[in-house]
mmCIF file with all atom_site columns, C-alpha atoms in Angstrom:
data_model
loop_
_atom_site.group_PDB
_atom_site.id
_atom_site.type_symbol
_atom_site.label_atom_id
_atom_site.label_alt_id
_atom_site.label_comp_id
_atom_site.label_asym_id
_atom_site.label_entity_id
_atom_site.label_seq_id
_atom_site.pdbx_PDB_ins_code
_atom_site.Cartn_x
_atom_site.Cartn_y
_atom_site.Cartn_z
_atom_site.occupancy
_atom_site.B_iso_or_equiv
_atom_site.pdbx_formal_charge
_atom_site.auth_seq_id
_atom_site.auth_comp_id
_atom_site.auth_asym_id
_atom_site.auth_atom_id
_atom_site.pdbx_PDB_model_num
ATOM 1   C CA . UNK A 1 1   ? -85.727  -25.675 -0.719  1.00 35.00 ? 26  UNK A CA 1
ATOM 2   C CA . UNK A 1 2   ? -84.973  -26.326 -4.620  1.00 33.00 ? 27  UNK A CA 1
ATOM 3   C CA . UNK A 1 3   ? -81.671  -25.971 -6.240  1.00 34.00 ? 28  UNK A CA 1
ATOM 4   C CA . UNK A 1 4   ? -83.507  -23.419 -8.814  1.00 36.00 ? 29  UNK A CA 1
ATOM 5   C CA . UNK A 1 5   ? -81.391  -25.087 -11.827 1.00 35.00 ? 30  UNK A CA 1
ATOM 6   C CA . UNK A 1 6   ? -83.806  -24.213 -14.249 1.00 34.00 ? 31  UNK A CA 1
ATOM 7   C CA . UNK A 1 7   ? -83.577  -22.496 -17.382 1.00 32.00 ? 32  UNK A CA 1
ATOM 8   C CA . UNK A 1 8   ? -85.452  -19.523 -18.730 1.00 33.00 ? 33  UNK A CA 1
ATOM 9   C CA . UNK A 1 9   ? -86.961  -19.600 -22.052 1.00 33.00 ? 34  UNK A CA 1
ATOM 10  C CA . UNK A 1 10  ? -87.128  -15.735 -22.673 1.00 34.00 ? 35  UNK A CA 1
ATOM 11  C CA . UNK A 1 11  ? -87.205  -15.262 -26.068 1.00 34.00 ? 36  UNK A CA 1
ATOM 12  C CA . UNK A 1 12  ? -87.187  -11.643 -26.202 1.00 34.00 ? 37  UNK A CA 1
ATOM 13  C CA . UNK A 1 13  ? -84.385  -9.905  -28.669 1.00 36.00 ? 38  UNK A CA 1
ATOM 14  C CA . UNK A 1 14  ? -84.318  -6.250  -27.494 1.00 38.00 ? 39  UNK A CA 1
ATOM 15  C CA . UNK A 1 15  ? -83.874  -6.876  -23.809 1.00 38.00 ? 40  UNK A CA 1
ATOM 16  C CA . UNK A 1 16  ? -80.368  -5.423  -23.487 1.00 40.00 ? 41  UNK A CA 1
ATOM 17  C CA . UNK A 1 17  ? -78.823  -8.573  -21.982 1.00 42.00 ? 42  UNK A CA 1
ATOM 18  C CA . UNK A 1 18  ? -76.788  -10.933 -23.279 1.00 43.00 ? 43  UNK A CA 1
ATOM 19  C CA . UNK A 1 19  ? -79.100  -13.739 -24.725 1.00 44.00 ? 44  UNK A CA 1
ATOM 20  C CA . UNK A 1 20  ? -76.863  -16.517 -23.391 1.00 44.00 ? 45  UNK A CA 1
ATOM 21  C CA . UNK A 1 21  ? -76.973  -15.325 -19.801 1.00 48.00 ? 46  UNK A CA 1
ATOM 22  C CA . UNK A 1 22  ? -81.241  -15.431 -20.112 1.00 55.00 ? 47  UNK A CA 1
ATOM 23  C CA . UNK A 1 23  ? -80.725  -19.166 -21.093 1.00 63.00 ? 48  UNK A CA 1
ATOM 24  C CA . UNK A 1 24  ? -77.914  -20.018 -18.665 1.00 67.00 ? 49  UNK A CA 1
ATOM 25  C CA . UNK A 1 25  ? -79.166  -22.642 -15.696 1.00 72.00 ? 50  UNK A CA 1
ATOM 26  C CA . UNK A 1 26  ? -79.634  -20.789 -12.295 1.00 71.00 ? 51  UNK A CA 1
ATOM 27  C CA . UNK A 1 27  ? -76.754  -21.271 -10.112 1.00 78.00 ? 52  UNK A CA 1
ATOM 28  C CA . UNK A 1 28  ? -77.405  -22.958 -7.081  1.00 83.00 ? 53  UNK A CA 1
ATOM 29  C CA . UNK A 1 29  ? -78.680  -21.134 -4.187  1.00 90.00 ? 54  UNK A CA 1
ATOM 30  C CA . UNK A 1 30  ? -78.346  -22.042 -0.407  1.00 89.00 ? 55  UNK A CA 1
ATOM 31  C CA . UNK A 1 31  ? -80.982  -23.955 1.568   1.00 89.00 ? 56  UNK A CA 1
ATOM 32  C CA . UNK A 1 32  ? -81.404  -20.861 4.275   1.00 91.00 ? 57  UNK A CA 1
ATOM 33  C CA . UNK A 1 33  ? -83.469  -23.487 6.320   1.00 90.00 ? 58  UNK A CA 1
ATOM 34  C CA . UNK A 1 34  ? -81.140  -25.952 6.378   1.00 93.00 ? 59  UNK A CA 1
ATOM 35  C CA . UNK A 1 35  ? -77.690  -24.191 6.094   1.00 91.00 ? 60  UNK A CA 1
ATOM 36  C CA . UNK A 1 36  ? -79.067  -21.805 9.065   1.00 92.00 ? 61  UNK A CA 1
ATOM 37  C CA . UNK A 1 37  ? -81.579  -23.933 10.961  1.00 95.00 ? 62  UNK A CA 1
ATOM 38  C CA . UNK A 1 38  ? -80.772  -22.042 14.552  1.00 96.00 ? 63  UNK A CA 1
ATOM 39  C CA . UNK A 1 39  ? -81.574  -18.803 12.507  1.00 96.00 ? 64  UNK A CA 1
ATOM 40  C CA . UNK A 1 40  ? -84.352  -19.969 10.503  1.00 94.00 ? 65  UNK A CA 1
ATOM 41  C CA . UNK A 1 41  ? -85.955  -21.511 13.716  1.00 96.00 ? 66  UNK A CA 1
ATOM 42  C CA . UNK A 1 42  ? -85.614  -18.197 15.746  1.00 97.00 ? 67  UNK A CA 1
ATOM 43  C CA . UNK A 1 43  ? -86.848  -15.874 12.890  1.00 96.00 ? 68  UNK A CA 1
ATOM 44  C CA . UNK A 1 44  ? -89.882  -18.880 12.503  1.00 96.00 ? 69  UNK A CA 1
ATOM 45  C CA . UNK A 1 45  ? -90.389  -18.165 16.583  1.00 97.00 ? 70  UNK A CA 1
ATOM 46  C CA . UNK A 1 46  ? -90.050  -14.092 15.842  1.00 97.00 ? 71  UNK A CA 1
ATOM 47  C CA . UNK A 1 47  ? -92.706  -14.203 13.280  1.00 97.00 ? 72  UNK A CA 1
ATOM 48  C CA . UNK A 1 48  ? -95.130  -16.328 15.429  1.00 97.00 ? 73  UNK A CA 1
ATOM 49  C CA . UNK A 1 49  ? -94.575  -14.272 18.530  1.00 97.00 ? 74  UNK A CA 1
ATOM 50  C CA . UNK A 1 50  ? -95.396  -11.169 16.111  1.00 97.00 ? 75  UNK A CA 1
ATOM 51  C CA . UNK A 1 51  ? -98.648  -12.352 14.570  1.00 96.00 ? 76  UNK A CA 1
ATOM 52  C CA . UNK A 1 52  ? -100.148 -13.549 18.055  1.00 96.00 ? 77  UNK A CA 1
ATOM 53  C CA . UNK A 1 53  ? -103.028 -11.560 18.975  1.00 95.00 ? 78  UNK A CA 1
ATOM 54  C CA . UNK A 1 54  ? -103.347 -9.664  15.790  1.00 96.00 ? 79  UNK A CA 1
ATOM 55  C CA . UNK A 1 55  ? -106.048 -10.127 13.120  1.00 95.00 ? 80  UNK A CA 1
ATOM 56  C CA . UNK A 1 56  ? -105.191 -12.803 10.746  1.00 95.00 ? 81  UNK A CA 1
ATOM 57  C CA . UNK A 1 57  ? -106.712 -11.003 7.999   1.00 94.00 ? 82  UNK A CA 1
ATOM 58  C CA . UNK A 1 58  ? -104.570 -7.626  9.085   1.00 97.00 ? 83  UNK A CA 1
ATOM 59  C CA . UNK A 1 59  ? -101.161 -9.869  9.358   1.00 97.00 ? 84  UNK A CA 1
ATOM 60  C CA . UNK A 1 60  ? -101.765 -11.055 5.599   1.00 97.00 ? 85  UNK A CA 1
ATOM 61  C CA . UNK A 1 61  ? -102.602 -7.462  4.242   1.00 97.00 ? 86  UNK A CA 1
ATOM 62  C CA . UNK A 1 62  ? -99.554  -6.380  6.019   1.00 98.00 ? 87  UNK A CA 1
ATOM 63  C CA . UNK A 1 63  ? -97.367  -9.514  4.405   1.00 98.00 ? 88  UNK A CA 1
ATOM 64  C CA . UNK A 1 64  ? -98.727  -8.665  0.970   1.00 98.00 ? 89  UNK A CA 1
ATOM 65  C CA . UNK A 1 65  ? -98.085  -5.047  0.868   1.00 98.00 ? 90  UNK A CA 1
ATOM 66  C CA . UNK A 1 66  ? -94.529  -5.425  1.806   1.00 98.00 ? 91  UNK A CA 1
ATOM 67  C CA . UNK A 1 67  ? -94.042  -8.635  -0.549  1.00 98.00 ? 92  UNK A CA 1
ATOM 68  C CA . UNK A 1 68  ? -95.170  -6.030  -3.396  1.00 97.00 ? 93  UNK A CA 1
ATOM 69  C CA . UNK A 1 69  ? -92.966  -3.452  -2.036  1.00 98.00 ? 94  UNK A CA 1
ATOM 70  C CA . UNK A 1 70  ? -90.244  -6.074  -2.358  1.00 97.00 ? 95  UNK A CA 1
ATOM 71  C CA . UNK A 1 71  ? -90.949  -7.512  -5.407  1.00 97.00 ? 96  UNK A CA 1
ATOM 72  C CA . UNK A 1 72  ? -90.771  -11.077 -3.607  1.00 97.00 ? 97  UNK A CA 1
ATOM 73  C CA . UNK A 1 73  ? -93.211  -13.013 -5.742  1.00 96.00 ? 98  UNK A CA 1
ATOM 74  C CA . UNK A 1 74  ? -92.748  -15.757 -3.990  1.00 95.00 ? 99  UNK A CA 1
ATOM 75  C CA . UNK A 1 75  ? -93.916  -14.270 -0.578  1.00 96.00 ? 100 UNK A CA 1
ATOM 76  C CA . UNK A 1 76  ? -96.750  -12.412 -2.592  1.00 96.00 ? 101 UNK A CA 1
ATOM 77  C CA . UNK A 1 77  ? -97.993  -15.796 -3.870  1.00 95.00 ? 102 UNK A CA 1
ATOM 78  C CA . UNK A 1 78  ? -97.751  -17.526 -0.489  1.00 94.00 ? 103 UNK A CA 1
ATOM 79  C CA . UNK A 1 79  ? -99.596  -14.676 1.158   1.00 96.00 ? 104 UNK A CA 1
ATOM 80  C CA . UNK A 1 80  ? -102.452 -14.004 -0.994  1.00 96.00 ? 105 UNK A CA 1
ATOM 81  C CA . UNK A 1 81  ? -103.209 -17.993 -1.300  1.00 95.00 ? 106 UNK A CA 1
ATOM 82  C CA . UNK A 1 82  ? -103.058 -17.797 2.382   1.00 94.00 ? 107 UNK A CA 1
ATOM 83  C CA . UNK A 1 83  ? -105.575 -14.880 2.597   1.00 96.00 ? 108 UNK A CA 1
ATOM 84  C CA . UNK A 1 84  ? -107.914 -16.225 0.456   1.00 95.00 ? 109 UNK A CA 1
ATOM 85  C CA . UNK A 1 85  ? -107.848 -19.502 2.524   1.00 93.00 ? 110 UNK A CA 1
ATOM 86  C CA . UNK A 1 86  ? -108.561 -17.356 5.505   1.00 90.00 ? 111 UNK A CA 1
ATOM 87  C CA . UNK A 1 87  ? -111.717 -15.886 3.683   1.00 92.00 ? 112 UNK A CA 1
ATOM 88  C CA . UNK A 1 88  ? -109.805 -12.805 2.224   1.00 94.00 ? 113 UNK A CA 1
ATOM 89  C CA . UNK A 1 89  ? -112.057 -11.423 -0.644  1.00 95.00 ? 114 UNK A CA 1
ATOM 90  C CA . UNK A 1 90  ? -110.347 -11.085 -4.391  1.00 96.00 ? 115 UNK A CA 1
ATOM 91  C CA . UNK A 1 91  ? -111.563 -7.251  -4.440  1.00 95.00 ? 116 UNK A CA 1
ATOM 92  C CA . UNK A 1 92  ? -109.382 -6.478  -1.359  1.00 96.00 ? 117 UNK A CA 1
ATOM 93  C CA . UNK A 1 93  ? -106.622 -8.445  -2.606  1.00 97.00 ? 118 UNK A CA 1
ATOM 94  C CA . UNK A 1 94  ? -106.549 -6.668  -6.021  1.00 96.00 ? 119 UNK A CA 1
ATOM 95  C CA . UNK A 1 95  ? -106.588 -3.178  -4.007  1.00 97.00 ? 120 UNK A CA 1
ATOM 96  C CA . UNK A 1 96  ? -103.958 -3.422  -1.740  1.00 97.00 ? 121 UNK A CA 1
ATOM 97  C CA . UNK A 1 97  ? -101.021 -2.296  -4.137  1.00 96.00 ? 122 UNK A CA 1
ATOM 98  C CA . UNK A 1 98  ? -103.189 0.715   -4.473  1.00 97.00 ? 123 UNK A CA 1
ATOM 99  C CA . UNK A 1 99  ? -104.645 0.880   -1.164  1.00 97.00 ? 124 UNK A CA 1
ATOM 100 C CA . UNK A 1 100 ? -104.472 4.824   -1.176  1.00 97.00 ? 125 UNK A CA 1
ATOM 101 C CA . UNK A 1 101 ? -106.620 5.138   -4.084  1.00 97.00 ? 126 UNK A CA 1
ATOM 102 C CA . UNK A 1 102 ? -109.134 2.684   -2.510  1.00 96.00 ? 127 UNK A CA 1
ATOM 103 C CA . UNK A 1 103 ? -109.269 3.225   0.971   1.00 96.00 ? 128 UNK A CA 1
ATOM 104 C CA . UNK A 1 104 ? -113.121 2.304   1.183   1.00 96.00 ? 129 UNK A CA 1
ATOM 105 C CA . UNK A 1 105 ? -112.162 -1.002  0.830   1.00 97.00 ? 130 UNK A CA 1
ATOM 106 C CA . UNK A 1 106 ? -110.195 -1.180  4.172   1.00 97.00 ? 131 UNK A CA 1
ATOM 107 C CA . UNK A 1 107 ? -110.859 0.307   7.560   1.00 97.00 ? 132 UNK A CA 1
ATOM 108 C CA . UNK A 1 108 ? -109.139 3.130   9.015   1.00 98.00 ? 133 UNK A CA 1
ATOM 109 C CA . UNK A 1 109 ? -106.871 0.721   11.264  1.00 98.00 ? 134 UNK A CA 1
ATOM 110 C CA . UNK A 1 110 ? -105.958 -1.204  8.182   1.00 98.00 ? 135 UNK A CA 1
ATOM 111 C CA . UNK A 1 111 ? -105.136 1.520   6.463   1.00 98.00 ? 136 UNK A CA 1
ATOM 112 C CA . UNK A 1 112 ? -102.697 2.800   9.019   1.00 98.00 ? 137 UNK A CA 1
ATOM 113 C CA . UNK A 1 113 ? -100.965 -0.354  9.066   1.00 98.00 ? 138 UNK A CA 1
ATOM 114 C CA . UNK A 1 114 ? -100.640 -0.433  5.702   1.00 98.00 ? 139 UNK A CA 1
ATOM 115 C CA . UNK A 1 115 ? -98.987  2.828   5.849   1.00 98.00 ? 140 UNK A CA 1
ATOM 116 C CA . UNK A 1 116 ? -96.634  1.786   8.312   1.00 98.00 ? 141 UNK A CA 1
ATOM 117 C CA . UNK A 1 117 ? -95.723  -1.033  6.861   1.00 98.00 ? 142 UNK A CA 1
ATOM 118 C CA . UNK A 1 118 ? -94.599  1.166   3.738   1.00 98.00 ? 143 UNK A CA 1
ATOM 119 C CA . UNK A 1 119 ? -93.156  3.336   5.521   1.00 98.00 ? 144 UNK A CA 1
ATOM 120 C CA . UNK A 1 120 ? -90.838  0.511   7.224   1.00 98.00 ? 145 UNK A CA 1
ATOM 121 C CA . UNK A 1 121 ? -90.365  -1.258  4.284   1.00 98.00 ? 146 UNK A CA 1
ATOM 122 C CA . UNK A 1 122 ? -89.112  1.558   2.539   1.00 98.00 ? 147 UNK A CA 1
ATOM 123 C CA . UNK A 1 123 ? -87.317  2.825   5.739   1.00 97.00 ? 148 UNK A CA 1
ATOM 124 C CA . UNK A 1 124 ? -84.122  4.240   3.621   1.00 96.00 ? 149 UNK A CA 1
ATOM 125 C CA . UNK A 1 125 ? -86.293  6.477   1.276   1.00 94.00 ? 150 UNK A CA 1
ATOM 126 C CA . UNK A 1 126 ? -87.621  9.105   4.029   1.00 93.00 ? 151 UNK A CA 1
ATOM 127 C CA . UNK A 1 127 ? -87.616  7.160   7.284   1.00 96.00 ? 152 UNK A CA 1
ATOM 128 C CA . UNK A 1 128 ? -90.734  6.615   9.314   1.00 97.00 ? 153 UNK A CA 1
ATOM 129 C CA . UNK A 1 129 ? -92.739  10.088  9.328   1.00 97.00 ? 154 UNK A CA 1
ATOM 130 C CA . UNK A 1 130 ? -94.189  10.848  12.473  1.00 97.00 ? 155 UNK A CA 1
ATOM 131 C CA . UNK A 1 131 ? -97.540  11.659  11.047  1.00 98.00 ? 156 UNK A CA 1
ATOM 132 C CA . UNK A 1 132 ? -97.586  7.880   9.530   1.00 98.00 ? 157 UNK A CA 1
ATOM 133 C CA . UNK A 1 133 ? -96.387  6.490   13.102  1.00 98.00 ? 158 UNK A CA 1
ATOM 134 C CA . UNK A 1 134 ? -98.667  8.851   15.001  1.00 98.00 ? 159 UNK A CA 1
ATOM 135 C CA . UNK A 1 135 ? -101.987 7.301   12.893  1.00 98.00 ? 160 UNK A CA 1
ATOM 136 C CA . UNK A 1 136 ? -100.630 3.690   13.550  1.00 98.00 ? 161 UNK A CA 1
ATOM 137 C CA . UNK A 1 137 ? -100.432 4.707   17.446  1.00 98.00 ? 162 UNK A CA 1
ATOM 138 C CA . UNK A 1 138 ? -103.956 6.116   17.366  1.00 98.00 ? 163 UNK A CA 1
ATOM 139 C CA . UNK A 1 139 ? -105.465 2.450   15.865  1.00 98.00 ? 164 UNK A CA 1
ATOM 140 C CA . UNK A 1 140 ? -103.007 0.185   18.106  1.00 98.00 ? 165 UNK A CA 1
ATOM 141 C CA . UNK A 1 141 ? -102.189 0.078   21.643  1.00 98.00 ? 166 UNK A CA 1
ATOM 142 C CA . UNK A 1 142 ? -98.364  -0.242  22.276  1.00 98.00 ? 167 UNK A CA 1
ATOM 143 C CA . UNK A 1 143 ? -98.700  -3.896  22.725  1.00 97.00 ? 168 UNK A CA 1
ATOM 144 C CA . UNK A 1 144 ? -100.253 -4.515  19.216  1.00 98.00 ? 169 UNK A CA 1
ATOM 145 C CA . UNK A 1 145 ? -98.441  -1.592  17.392  1.00 98.00 ? 170 UNK A CA 1
ATOM 146 C CA . UNK A 1 146 ? -94.900  -3.679  18.711  1.00 98.00 ? 171 UNK A CA 1
ATOM 147 C CA . UNK A 1 147 ? -96.301  -6.833  17.138  1.00 98.00 ? 172 UNK A CA 1
ATOM 148 C CA . UNK A 1 148 ? -97.528  -5.065  13.718  1.00 98.00 ? 173 UNK A CA 1
ATOM 149 C CA . UNK A 1 149 ? -93.698  -3.415  13.752  1.00 98.00 ? 174 UNK A CA 1
ATOM 150 C CA . UNK A 1 150 ? -92.373  -7.060  14.563  1.00 98.00 ? 175 UNK A CA 1
ATOM 151 C CA . UNK A 1 151 ? -94.428  -8.513  11.925  1.00 98.00 ? 176 UNK A CA 1
ATOM 152 C CA . UNK A 1 152 ? -93.687  -5.806  9.330   1.00 98.00 ? 177 UNK A CA 1
ATOM 153 C CA . UNK A 1 153 ? -90.063  -6.628  10.054  1.00 98.00 ? 178 UNK A CA 1
ATOM 154 C CA . UNK A 1 154 ? -90.170  -10.335 9.754   1.00 97.00 ? 179 UNK A CA 1
ATOM 155 C CA . UNK A 1 155 ? -91.986  -10.260 6.282   1.00 98.00 ? 180 UNK A CA 1
ATOM 156 C CA . UNK A 1 156 ? -89.127  -8.198  5.296   1.00 98.00 ? 181 UNK A CA 1
ATOM 157 C CA . UNK A 1 157 ? -86.761  -10.331 6.257   1.00 97.00 ? 182 UNK A CA 1
ATOM 158 C CA . UNK A 1 158 ? -88.643  -13.281 4.968   1.00 96.00 ? 183 UNK A CA 1
ATOM 159 C CA . UNK A 1 159 ? -88.751  -11.279 1.561   1.00 97.00 ? 184 UNK A CA 1
ATOM 160 C CA . UNK A 1 160 ? -84.861  -10.980 2.072   1.00 97.00 ? 185 UNK A CA 1
ATOM 161 C CA . UNK A 1 161 ? -84.454  -14.586 2.146   1.00 95.00 ? 186 UNK A CA 1
ATOM 162 C CA . UNK A 1 162 ? -86.453  -15.685 -0.778  1.00 95.00 ? 187 UNK A CA 1
ATOM 163 C CA . UNK A 1 163 ? -85.034  -12.994 -3.326  1.00 95.00 ? 188 UNK A CA 1
ATOM 164 C CA . UNK A 1 164 ? -81.543  -13.990 -1.969  1.00 94.00 ? 189 UNK A CA 1
ATOM 165 C CA . UNK A 1 165 ? -81.942  -17.637 -2.073  1.00 93.00 ? 190 UNK A CA 1
ATOM 166 C CA . UNK A 1 166 ? -83.822  -17.581 -5.470  1.00 89.00 ? 191 UNK A CA 1
ATOM 167 C CA . UNK A 1 167 ? -87.110  -19.067 -4.069  1.00 88.00 ? 192 UNK A CA 1
ATOM 168 C CA . UNK A 1 168 ? -89.426  -19.267 -6.859  1.00 82.00 ? 193 UNK A CA 1
ATOM 169 C CA . UNK A 1 169 ? -93.473  -18.207 -6.925  1.00 88.00 ? 194 UNK A CA 1
ATOM 170 C CA . UNK A 1 170 ? -95.967  -21.175 -6.841  1.00 77.00 ? 195 UNK A CA 1
ATOM 171 C CA . UNK A 1 171 ? -93.568  -23.430 -4.752  1.00 78.00 ? 196 UNK A CA 1
ATOM 172 C CA . UNK A 1 172 ? -94.586  -22.690 -1.342  1.00 72.00 ? 197 UNK A CA 1
ATOM 173 C CA . UNK A 1 173 ? -91.895  -24.275 0.326   1.00 69.00 ? 198 UNK A CA 1
ATOM 174 C CA . UNK A 1 174 ? -92.423  -23.979 3.834   1.00 64.00 ? 199 UNK A CA 1
#
């Protein structure tokens, strides 16, 4: 992980913020992987266990949708690139944020996973509605559903780590 000591070059004059704050160097952020190595390794293991047996395309769709919702540019960049490398189409990648309006791009199983991803990611807003959970349970057996839930939990954790530690989109520091 880098120290993120770069400066912003925002030249907008009507941002409502102090102009000097936008050009100040970003403070150094902790290198989570080094500073919390046992925690980081445990999370990698949890992530790997969650993915086991799941369709790689579904894994990437879940990670992309959660990263959109969490505004995590670092993870969004990483997982859209991973999805492309795995053969995902540009059309589907562009439709992930608006999947409800473009359902024909996604299978019913993928739609159920995307809905569950949204509910779990935004759990503080309204919990996980019974109908969303029931739809996911109709498309996944118990073991698969548990892994989908675990995957949603891991990407939400990765998003929060990336945001809290100032990871920069495009660096793909794994």
